[in-house]
Amino acid sequence: MDLVIRDATVIDGTGTPSYRADIGITGGRIAEIRKEGEGRGPRPTARRTLDADGLALSPGFVDMHAHSDLALLRDPDHSAKAAQGVTLEVLGQDGLSYAPVDTRTLAEVRKAITGWNGDGGDIDFDWRTVGEYLDRLDRNFGGEGIAVNAAYLIPQGTVRMYAVGWDDRPATGAELVRMKELVAQGMADGAVGMSSGLTYTPGMYADDAELTELCRVVARYDGYYCPHHRSYGAGALGAYEEMVQLTRNAGCALHLAHATMNFGVNKGKAPDLLALLDDALAAGADISLDTYPYTPGCTTLVAMLPSWASEGGPEAVLARLADDATAETVRHHLEVLGSDGCHGVPIEWDTIEISGVSVPALADHVGRTVAESARLRGEAPWVTARRLLLDDRLGSTILQHVGHEENVRQIMRHRVHTGGSDGILQGEKPHPRAYGTFPHYLGRYVRELGILSLEECVAHLTSRPAARLRLPDRGHVREGYRADLVLFDPATVAAGSTFETPRTLPVGIPHVLIDGRFVIEDGRRTSVLAGRAVRSSRSVRGSR
């Protein structure tokens, strides 16, 4: 064989108790699992042997909510994820990404999500369709590939931008037909489902009837719908219920993105969400969700604005902010009424921390809340926020400190829970979840707090997401499965990233393999680029 990993404590992804075994790998797949004490002749041998005594071996972790759409193309190292044991990321999140597009749409979406991924000035956007983007991942870096595997969700907001534009209105019949064609082509190209960002423009302008029609297309390809739904604040439970009902009407599987219950109005209300999901599951709904193990959220500052202020796209937003009368109306919606961009809750500027800016001259804002920056300048918070939005041309990212630890813990215990970092890699001070989500689960919530057992937690991070993605040969340690594997020390694994030093790599994860090749070896990133685009192989239901 190519490699034998000896005396590993195997946590196989099923949630059942671990066992000690030798793992033989050849041709990028698990060729043999020899459990300790099995009398099947000599132990497997290979050209290379790794002694794993004292280490746990599990399937590679799946990041169900990643924002590495451009990072994978620009950074061959990508240790932010590889060092965590992530072997597969799901891209195209929150309804906004870079395929399918035409030239106009590409220019607009690049501006719209500069805060997530940078402006892309260092990227050759030589694709337009979902299939071409997936092909680009495979042939990146001179045909070697990418750092970790990647699957893709069709971004509904980008699709609407392409077919309808930035107008806040129902789609015409012809526009809806065009959107359905774009979604069908993306699914046929290998996307695993469709995402939405229903507090982001222009995706939020779609009504339920429009979303239902698009979900029906996704369902025909056995994909899933992954919405960032319409409220995580004042209307959170109603927004969750809306998504459950919508997907049941469409006959489409549902995966709830970063399923949190935030803001003061939702403190202690995780049981209400879980009861809603349990009732739907009992009635036959196909539902899963992902969360990150932290309380603050992360997005862009412009996302806080009311949706009417964002109609027309980024340039229209800047024009409204530059007009004193319109800007005052925006302030009133933010601070008094509670804008839909801030989930129906009046904004609290002392919870909004600037985590990154696009213009280097504005770097003194980073690491401070808007309220703190305003006090230093002797002005009202809205004055500071407005100037920052204009001067940074909407490129500023934020941490929003509005979560509740008890809600985080209760939701992560649920039987359909999976892990997702929602990691934005841009900015001088990104959220530590981008570099720490998976070891933080294992170190903080398993070893220190005992919220989950080690076997349960690994199942949440491996086999459950693989099942949602309908991947037949990933997510378990089984013979014949792909050798996407993580070796970690349960006694020491921990996130190194903190809010103060968010780009610090984790500890206790010495080895990570993708396709049987070491991408992390002895705690260091190798030069191996073993990642590829993971395409859905589903055919349209009812077809051969």
Coordinates of C-alpha atoms in Angstrom, one line a residue:
M1 CA 0.0 0.0 0.0
D2 CA 0.9 3.7 -0.2
L3 CA 0.5 4.4 3.5
V4 CA -0.3 2.5 6.7
I5 CA -1.4 4.5 9.8
R6 CA -0.7 2.3 12.8
D7 CA -2.5 2.1 16.1
A8 CA -4.9 5.0 15.5
T9 CA -7.9 5.6 17.8
V10 CA -10.5 5.5 15.0
I11 CA -13.5 7.8 15.4
D12 CA -15.3 6.7 12.3
G13 CA -18.0 9.3 11.9
T14 CA -20.9 7.1 12.9
G15 CA -21.1 8.4 16.4
T16 CA -20.4 4.9 17.8
P17 CA -17.5 4.2 20.3
S18 CA -14.0 4.6 19.0
Y19 CA -11.7 1.6 18.3
R20 CA -8.0 1.0 17.8
A21 CA -6.9 0.0 14.3
D22 CA -4.4 0.2 11.5
I23 CA -5.6 2.0 8.4
G24 CA -4.1 1.1 5.0
I25 CA -4.4 3.6 2.2
T26 CA -3.7 3.1 -1.5
G27 CA -4.8 5.1 -4.6
G28 CA -6.3 7.8 -2.4
R29 CA -8.8 5.5 -0.7
I30 CA -9.0 3.5 2.5
A31 CA -7.9 0.0 1.4
E32 CA -8.0 -1.8 4.7
I33 CA -9.1 -1.3 8.3
R34 CA -7.4 -3.8 10.6
K35 CA -8.9 -3.5 14.1
E36 CA -6.8 -4.4 17.1
G37 CA -7.1 -8.0 18.0
E38 CA -8.5 -9.1 14.6
G39 CA -6.8 -12.4 13.6
R40 CA -6.7 -11.9 9.9
G41 CA -3.0 -12.6 9.3
P42 CA -0.2 -10.1 9.2
R43 CA -0.8 -6.5 9.7
P44 CA -0.9 -4.4 6.5
T45 CA 2.3 -3.0 5.2
A46 CA 3.1 -0.1 3.0
R47 CA 5.9 2.1 1.4
R48 CA 5.4 4.4 4.3
T49 CA 4.2 3.8 7.9
L50 CA 2.9 6.5 10.3
D51 CA 2.7 5.8 14.0
A52 CA -0.5 7.3 15.3
D53 CA -0.3 6.0 18.9
G54 CA -2.2 8.5 21.1
L55 CA -3.9 10.2 18.2
A56 CA -7.5 10.1 17.1
L57 CA -8.2 9.5 13.4
S58 CA -11.4 10.7 11.9
P59 CA -12.9 11.6 8.5
G60 CA -11.9 15.0 7.3
F61 CA -14.1 17.8 8.5
V62 CA -16.7 19.4 6.2
D63 CA -17.2 23.2 6.5
M64 CA -20.8 23.5 5.5
H65 CA -20.7 27.3 5.3
A66 CA -17.5 28.8 3.8
H67 CA -16.6 32.0 2.1
S68 CA -13.4 30.8 0.4
D69 CA -14.8 31.4 -3.1
L70 CA -11.8 33.5 -4.2
A71 CA -9.4 32.5 -1.4
L72 CA -9.0 29.1 -2.8
L73 CA -8.0 30.6 -6.1
R74 CA -5.5 33.1 -4.7
D75 CA -3.9 31.2 -1.8
P76 CA -2.3 27.8 -2.4
D77 CA -1.5 27.5 1.3
H78 CA -5.0 28.1 2.7
S79 CA -3.9 27.0 6.2
A80 CA -6.9 28.9 7.6
K81 CA -8.9 25.8 6.8
A82 CA -6.4 23.0 6.0
A83 CA -4.8 23.3 9.5
Q84 CA -8.2 22.9 11.1
G85 CA -8.7 19.5 9.5
V86 CA -11.2 20.8 6.9
T87 CA -11.0 18.7 3.8
L88 CA -14.1 20.0 2.1
E89 CA -15.7 23.5 2.0
V90 CA -19.2 24.4 0.7
L91 CA -19.0 27.7 -1.2
G92 CA -21.5 30.0 -2.9
Q93 CA -23.1 30.9 0.4
D94 CA -25.7 33.6 1.4
G95 CA -27.0 34.0 -2.1
L96 CA -24.0 36.0 -3.4
S97 CA -21.1 34.5 -5.3
Y98 CA -19.4 34.6 -8.7
A99 CA -21.3 32.2 -10.9
P100 CA -23.5 32.1 -12.9
V101 CA -22.8 35.6 -14.2
D102 CA -22.5 37.7 -17.3
T103 CA -20.0 40.6 -17.5
R104 CA -22.4 43.2 -16.0
T105 CA -23.4 40.9 -13.1
L106 CA -19.8 39.9 -12.3
A107 CA -18.8 43.6 -12.0
E108 CA -21.8 44.2 -9.7
V109 CA -21.3 41.2 -7.5
R110 CA -17.6 41.9 -7.1
K111 CA -18.5 45.3 -5.6
A112 CA -21.3 43.9 -3.5
I113 CA -19.2 41.4 -1.6
T114 CA -15.8 43.1 -1.6
G115 CA -16.0 42.9 2.2
W116 CA -16.3 39.2 2.1
N117 CA -13.7 38.3 -0.5
G118 CA -11.8 41.4 -1.6
D119 CA -12.5 43.1 -4.9
G120 CA -11.0 40.3 -6.9
G121 CA -8.5 42.5 -8.6
D122 CA -5.9 39.8 -8.3
I123 CA -8.2 37.1 -9.9
D124 CA -8.6 36.3 -13.6
F125 CA -12.4 35.9 -13.8
D126 CA -12.2 33.6 -16.8
W127 CA -15.5 31.8 -16.1
R128 CA -19.1 32.7 -16.3
T129 CA -21.1 29.5 -15.6
V130 CA -21.1 27.3 -12.5
G131 CA -19.4 24.5 -14.5
E132 CA -16.7 26.8 -15.7
Y133 CA -16.0 28.0 -12.1
L134 CA -15.8 24.4 -10.9
D135 CA -13.4 23.7 -13.8
R136 CA -11.3 26.7 -12.8
L137 CA -10.9 25.2 -9.3
D138 CA -9.6 22.0 -10.7
R139 CA -7.1 23.6 -13.1
N140 CA -5.9 26.3 -10.7
F141 CA -2.2 26.8 -9.9
G142 CA -1.1 25.4 -13.2
G143 CA -3.5 22.5 -13.1
E144 CA -2.4 21.3 -9.6
G145 CA -5.8 22.1 -8.0
I146 CA -6.6 23.8 -4.7
A147 CA -5.7 23.4 -1.1
V148 CA -8.9 21.6 0.0
N149 CA -12.0 20.2 -1.8
A150 CA -14.9 22.5 -2.6
A151 CA -18.6 22.1 -3.4
Y152 CA -20.8 24.9 -4.7
L153 CA -24.2 26.3 -4.0
I154 CA -25.9 28.4 -6.7
P155 CA -26.3 31.9 -5.2
Q156 CA -29.9 33.0 -5.7
G157 CA -29.1 36.7 -5.2
T158 CA -26.6 36.5 -8.0
V159 CA -29.1 34.7 -10.2
R160 CA -31.7 37.5 -9.5
M161 CA -29.1 40.1 -10.2
Y162 CA -28.4 38.5 -13.5
A163 CA -32.0 38.1 -14.6
V164 CA -33.9 40.9 -12.9
G165 CA -31.2 43.4 -11.7
W166 CA -31.4 45.3 -8.4
D167 CA -35.1 46.4 -8.5
D168 CA -37.3 45.7 -5.5
R169 CA -40.2 44.2 -7.4
P170 CA -41.6 40.8 -8.4
A171 CA -39.9 39.1 -11.3
T172 CA -41.8 39.0 -14.5
G173 CA -42.8 35.7 -16.0
A174 CA -39.9 35.8 -18.5
E175 CA -37.4 36.7 -15.7
L176 CA -38.6 33.8 -13.6
V177 CA -38.2 31.5 -16.5
R178 CA -34.6 32.8 -17.0
M179 CA -33.8 32.3 -13.3
K180 CA -35.1 28.7 -13.4
E181 CA -32.9 28.1 -16.4
L182 CA -29.9 29.4 -14.7
V183 CA -30.5 27.3 -11.6
A184 CA -31.2 24.2 -13.7
Q185 CA -27.9 24.7 -15.6
G186 CA -26.0 25.2 -12.4
M187 CA -27.4 22.1 -10.9
A188 CA -26.6 20.1 -14.1
D189 CA -23.1 21.5 -13.9
G190 CA -22.6 19.9 -10.5
A191 CA -23.8 22.4 -7.8
V192 CA -25.1 20.7 -4.7
G193 CA -28.0 23.1 -4.1
M194 CA -28.9 26.8 -3.9
S195 CA -28.3 29.4 -1.3
S196 CA -30.1 32.7 -0.5
G197 CA -29.2 35.8 1.5
L198 CA -32.7 37.0 2.4
T199 CA -31.4 40.0 4.4
Y200 CA -29.0 40.9 1.5
T201 CA -30.0 42.7 -1.7
P202 CA -31.1 41.8 -4.3
G203 CA -31.9 38.3 -3.2
M204 CA -34.2 39.6 -0.4
Y205 CA -36.5 41.1 -3.0
A206 CA -37.7 37.6 -4.0
D207 CA -41.0 36.6 -2.5
D208 CA -41.9 33.1 -1.4
A209 CA -43.6 32.2 -4.6
E210 CA -40.5 33.0 -6.6
L211 CA -38.2 31.1 -4.2
T212 CA -40.6 28.1 -4.2
E213 CA -40.3 27.9 -8.0
L214 CA -36.5 28.0 -7.8
C215 CA -36.5 25.4 -5.0
R216 CA -38.6 23.1 -7.2
V217 CA -35.8 23.1 -9.8
V218 CA -33.2 22.3 -7.1
A219 CA -35.4 19.5 -5.8
R220 CA -35.5 17.9 -9.3
Y221 CA -31.8 17.4 -9.0
D222 CA -32.0 16.1 -5.4
G223 CA -30.2 19.2 -4.2
Y224 CA -30.9 21.3 -1.1
Y225 CA -31.9 24.9 -0.3
C226 CA -29.6 26.8 2.1
P227 CA -31.1 30.1 3.1
H228 CA -29.7 32.8 5.2
H229 CA -33.4 33.6 6.1
R230 CA -35.2 36.9 6.5
S231 CA -34.5 37.5 10.2
Y232 CA -32.2 36.3 13.0
G233 CA -33.6 38.9 15.3
A234 CA -37.1 40.2 16.0
G235 CA -38.8 37.9 13.5
A236 CA -36.4 34.9 13.8
L237 CA -39.0 32.1 14.6
G238 CA -41.3 33.3 11.9
A239 CA -38.4 33.4 9.4
Y240 CA -37.4 29.9 10.2
E241 CA -41.0 28.7 9.9
E242 CA -41.3 30.5 6.5
M243 CA -38.3 28.5 5.2
V244 CA -39.6 25.2 6.5
Q245 CA -43.0 25.7 4.9
L246 CA -41.5 27.0 1.6
T247 CA -39.3 24.0 1.1
R248 CA -42.0 21.6 2.1
N249 CA -44.3 23.2 -0.5
A250 CA -41.4 22.8 -3.1
G251 CA -40.5 19.3 -2.1
C252 CA -37.0 20.4 -1.5
A253 CA -34.5 19.5 1.3
L254 CA -33.7 22.4 3.6
H255 CA -30.3 23.3 5.3
L256 CA -30.5 26.3 7.6
A257 CA -27.4 28.4 7.4
H258 CA -25.7 29.6 10.6
A259 CA -28.9 28.7 12.5
T260 CA -28.6 31.0 15.5
M261 CA -31.1 32.9 17.7
N262 CA -29.5 36.3 18.3
F263 CA -30.2 39.7 19.8
G264 CA -31.9 40.3 23.2
V265 CA -35.3 39.4 22.0
N266 CA -34.2 35.8 21.4
K267 CA -32.2 35.1 24.6
G268 CA -33.2 31.7 25.9
K269 CA -35.3 30.9 22.8
A270 CA -33.3 28.1 21.3
P271 CA -35.8 25.5 22.6
D272 CA -38.5 27.3 20.5
L273 CA -36.5 26.9 17.3
L274 CA -35.7 23.2 18.1
A275 CA -39.3 22.4 18.8
L276 CA -40.3 23.9 15.4
L277 CA -37.7 21.8 13.7
D278 CA -38.6 18.6 15.6
D279 CA -42.3 19.0 14.6
A280 CA -41.3 19.5 11.0
L281 CA -38.9 16.5 11.1
A282 CA -41.6 14.3 12.7
A283 CA -43.9 15.3 9.8
G284 CA -41.4 14.1 7.3
A285 CA -39.4 17.2 6.4
D286 CA -35.8 16.8 5.3
I287 CA -34.0 19.4 7.4
S288 CA -30.4 20.0 8.6
L289 CA -28.6 23.1 9.9
D290 CA -25.1 24.4 10.6
T291 CA -23.7 26.6 13.3
Y292 CA -20.3 28.0 14.4
P293 CA -19.3 27.7 18.1
Y294 CA -19.1 31.4 18.9
T295 CA -21.6 34.1 19.9
P296 CA -20.7 37.1 17.7
G297 CA -21.8 37.1 14.0
C298 CA -19.8 38.6 11.1
T299 CA -20.9 40.4 8.0
T300 CA -20.5 43.8 6.3
L301 CA -21.4 47.1 7.7
V302 CA -23.5 47.9 4.6
A303 CA -25.6 44.8 5.3
M304 CA -27.1 46.6 8.3
L305 CA -28.9 49.2 6.2
P306 CA -32.6 48.9 5.3
S307 CA -33.2 47.1 2.1
W308 CA -34.8 50.1 0.4
A309 CA -31.4 51.9 0.8
S310 CA -29.7 49.2 -1.2
E311 CA -32.1 49.0 -4.1
G312 CA -30.2 49.6 -7.3
G313 CA -26.8 48.3 -6.2
P314 CA -23.7 49.6 -4.6
E315 CA -23.5 52.9 -6.5
A316 CA -27.1 53.7 -5.6
V317 CA -26.3 53.0 -2.0
L318 CA -23.4 55.4 -2.0
A319 CA -25.5 58.1 -3.6
R320 CA -28.1 57.8 -0.9
L321 CA -25.6 57.9 1.8
A322 CA -24.0 61.0 0.3
D323 CA -27.4 62.8 0.4
D324 CA -28.0 64.4 3.8
A325 CA -31.8 64.0 3.9
T326 CA -31.7 60.4 2.7
A327 CA -28.9 59.5 5.1
E328 CA -31.0 60.9 8.0
T329 CA -33.9 58.6 6.9
V330 CA -31.5 55.7 6.9
R331 CA -30.3 56.6 10.4
H332 CA -33.9 56.7 11.7
H333 CA -34.6 53.3 10.3
L334 CA -31.4 51.9 11.8
E335 CA -31.5 53.5 15.3
V336 CA -35.3 53.9 15.9
L337 CA -37.4 51.6 13.7
G338 CA -35.0 48.6 13.4
S339 CA -34.0 48.0 9.8
D340 CA -34.6 44.7 8.0
G341 CA -30.8 44.7 7.4
C342 CA -30.4 44.6 11.2
H343 CA -33.0 41.9 11.6
G344 CA -35.8 44.2 12.7
V345 CA -33.9 45.3 15.9
P346 CA -32.7 48.9 16.5
I347 CA -29.0 48.9 16.0
E348 CA -26.7 49.1 19.1
W349 CA -23.5 50.7 17.9
D350 CA -21.6 49.3 20.9
T351 CA -22.2 45.8 19.5
I352 CA -20.8 46.6 16.0
E353 CA -17.0 46.1 15.9
I354 CA -15.1 47.0 12.7
S355 CA -13.1 43.9 11.7
G356 CA -11.7 45.0 8.4
V357 CA -11.6 47.8 5.9
S358 CA -10.7 48.0 2.2
V359 CA -8.9 51.4 2.4
P360 CA -5.7 51.2 4.5
A361 CA -6.1 54.8 5.7
L362 CA -9.2 53.7 7.6
A363 CA -7.3 51.0 9.6
D364 CA -7.6 52.9 12.9
H365 CA -11.3 51.9 13.0
V366 CA -10.4 48.2 13.1
G367 CA -10.8 46.5 16.4
R368 CA -13.1 49.2 17.8
T369 CA -16.8 49.3 17.9
V370 CA -18.5 52.1 16.0
A371 CA -19.5 53.6 19.3
E372 CA -15.8 53.7 20.4
S373 CA -14.6 55.2 17.2
A374 CA -17.4 57.9 17.5
R375 CA -16.4 58.7 21.0
L376 CA -12.8 59.2 20.0
R377 CA -13.9 61.6 17.3
G378 CA -16.4 63.4 19.4
E379 CA -19.4 62.7 17.2
A380 CA -22.5 60.6 17.0
P381 CA -22.1 56.9 16.0
W382 CA -24.2 57.3 12.8
V383 CA -21.9 60.1 11.7
T384 CA -18.9 57.8 12.1
A385 CA -20.6 54.8 10.4
R386 CA -21.9 56.9 7.5
R387 CA -18.4 58.3 6.9
L388 CA -16.9 54.9 7.1
L389 CA -19.4 53.5 4.6
L390 CA -18.6 56.3 2.1
D391 CA -14.9 56.4 2.5
D392 CA -14.5 52.6 2.4
R393 CA -17.0 52.4 -0.5
L394 CA -19.0 49.8 1.4
G395 CA -16.0 47.5 1.9
S396 CA -16.0 47.4 5.7
T397 CA -16.6 44.1 7.6
I398 CA -17.9 43.9 11.1
L399 CA -18.3 41.6 14.1
Q400 CA -21.8 41.9 15.6
H401 CA -21.8 40.9 19.3
V402 CA -25.4 39.9 19.7
G403 CA -25.3 36.1 20.4
H404 CA -26.2 34.1 23.4
E405 CA -24.0 31.2 24.7
E406 CA -26.9 29.1 26.0
N407 CA -28.6 29.2 22.5
V408 CA -25.3 28.2 20.9
R409 CA -24.9 25.2 23.2
Q410 CA -28.5 23.9 22.8
I411 CA -28.6 24.2 19.0
M412 CA -25.3 22.3 18.6
R413 CA -26.7 19.3 20.4
H414 CA -29.5 18.8 17.9
R415 CA -29.5 15.6 15.9
V416 CA -29.5 17.4 12.5
H417 CA -26.7 19.9 13.4
T418 CA -23.5 20.2 11.4
G419 CA -20.5 22.5 11.6
G420 CA -20.0 25.6 9.5
S421 CA -17.4 28.3 10.1
D422 CA -19.1 31.1 8.1
G423 CA -15.5 32.3 8.0
I424 CA -14.7 35.5 6.2
L425 CA -11.0 35.6 5.6
Q426 CA -10.8 39.3 4.6
G427 CA -9.9 42.1 7.0
E428 CA -7.2 42.9 9.5
K429 CA -9.1 41.4 12.3
P430 CA -11.4 38.7 11.0
H431 CA -13.7 36.6 13.2
P432 CA -11.7 33.8 14.9
R433 CA -14.2 31.3 13.6
A434 CA -12.5 31.5 10.2
Y435 CA -9.3 29.9 11.7
G436 CA -10.7 28.1 14.7
T437 CA -14.2 26.6 14.3
F438 CA -13.4 22.9 14.1
P439 CA -10.7 22.7 16.8
H440 CA -12.9 24.9 19.0
Y441 CA -15.7 22.4 18.8
L442 CA -13.3 19.6 19.8
G443 CA -11.3 21.5 22.5
R444 CA -13.8 23.8 24.1
Y445 CA -17.2 22.1 23.6
V446 CA -16.1 18.4 23.8
R447 CA -13.0 18.3 26.1
E448 CA -13.6 21.3 28.4
L449 CA -17.4 21.6 28.6
G450 CA -18.6 18.1 27.7
I451 CA -21.5 19.5 25.6
L452 CA -20.9 16.7 23.1
S453 CA -19.0 13.5 23.3
L454 CA -16.0 13.2 21.0
E455 CA -17.7 10.6 18.8
E456 CA -20.9 12.7 18.6
C457 CA -19.0 15.8 17.7
V458 CA -17.0 14.1 14.9
A459 CA -20.3 12.8 13.4
H460 CA -21.6 16.3 13.4
L461 CA -18.5 17.5 11.5
T462 CA -18.2 14.6 9.0
S463 CA -20.9 12.1 8.3
R464 CA -23.9 14.4 8.7
P465 CA -22.6 17.0 6.3
A466 CA -21.6 14.2 3.8
A467 CA -25.1 12.8 4.0
R468 CA -26.6 16.3 3.3
L469 CA -24.3 16.7 0.3
R470 CA -25.2 13.2 -0.8
L471 CA -21.6 12.1 -1.0
P472 CA -21.4 8.3 -1.2
D473 CA -17.7 7.9 -0.3
R474 CA -16.9 10.6 2.2
G475 CA -17.7 11.3 5.8
H476 CA -16.8 7.9 7.3
V477 CA -13.7 5.9 8.0
R478 CA -14.6 2.8 5.9
E479 CA -12.9 0.6 3.4
G480 CA -13.4 2.0 -0.1
Y481 CA -14.0 5.5 1.1
R482 CA -11.8 8.4 0.1
A483 CA -8.8 8.9 2.4
D484 CA -9.7 12.4 3.5
L485 CA -8.6 12.0 7.1
V486 CA -7.6 14.0 10.2
L487 CA -5.3 12.9 13.0
F488 CA -5.6 15.0 16.1
D489 CA -4.8 14.8 19.8
P490 CA -8.0 14.8 21.9
A491 CA -6.1 15.9 24.9
T492 CA -4.6 19.1 23.4
V493 CA -6.6 20.0 20.2
A494 CA -7.7 23.6 20.5
A495 CA -8.3 26.7 18.4
G496 CA -5.3 29.1 18.5
S497 CA -7.4 31.9 17.1
T498 CA -8.9 34.4 19.4
F499 CA -10.7 37.8 19.0
E500 CA -7.4 39.4 19.8
T501 CA -5.2 37.2 17.5
P502 CA -7.7 35.8 15.0
R503 CA -5.2 34.4 12.4
T504 CA -3.4 32.1 14.8
L505 CA -3.5 28.4 13.7
P506 CA -4.8 25.6 15.9
V507 CA -2.8 23.2 18.0
G508 CA -3.2 19.4 18.4
I509 CA -3.8 18.6 14.7
P510 CA -0.5 17.2 13.4
H511 CA -1.7 15.5 10.2
V512 CA -4.4 16.1 7.6
L513 CA -4.8 14.0 4.4
I514 CA -6.8 14.7 1.3
D515 CA -7.0 11.8 -1.2
G516 CA -4.4 10.0 0.8
R517 CA -1.9 12.8 0.5
F518 CA -0.5 14.9 3.4
V519 CA -1.7 18.5 3.2
I520 CA -0.7 19.0 6.9
E521 CA 2.3 16.9 8.1
D522 CA 3.8 17.1 11.5
G523 CA 1.8 20.3 12.1
R524 CA 3.1 22.0 9.0
R525 CA 1.5 22.8 5.7
T526 CA 3.0 20.9 2.8
S527 CA 3.1 22.0 -0.8
V528 CA 0.4 19.4 -1.8
L529 CA -2.7 20.7 -3.6
A530 CA -5.0 17.7 -3.4
G531 CA -8.3 19.6 -3.4
R532 CA -10.7 19.4 -6.3
A533 CA -14.2 20.6 -7.1
V534 CA -16.7 18.1 -5.7
R535 CA -19.6 17.9 -8.2
S536 CA -23.0 16.5 -7.6
S537 CA -23.6 13.5 -9.8
R538 CA -27.3 13.6 -9.4
S539 CA -29.5 13.3 -12.5
V540 CA -32.9 14.9 -12.8
R541 CA -35.5 12.9 -10.9
G542 CA -37.3 10.4 -13.1
S543 CA -34.6 10.4 -15.7
R544 CA -32.1 7.6 -16.4

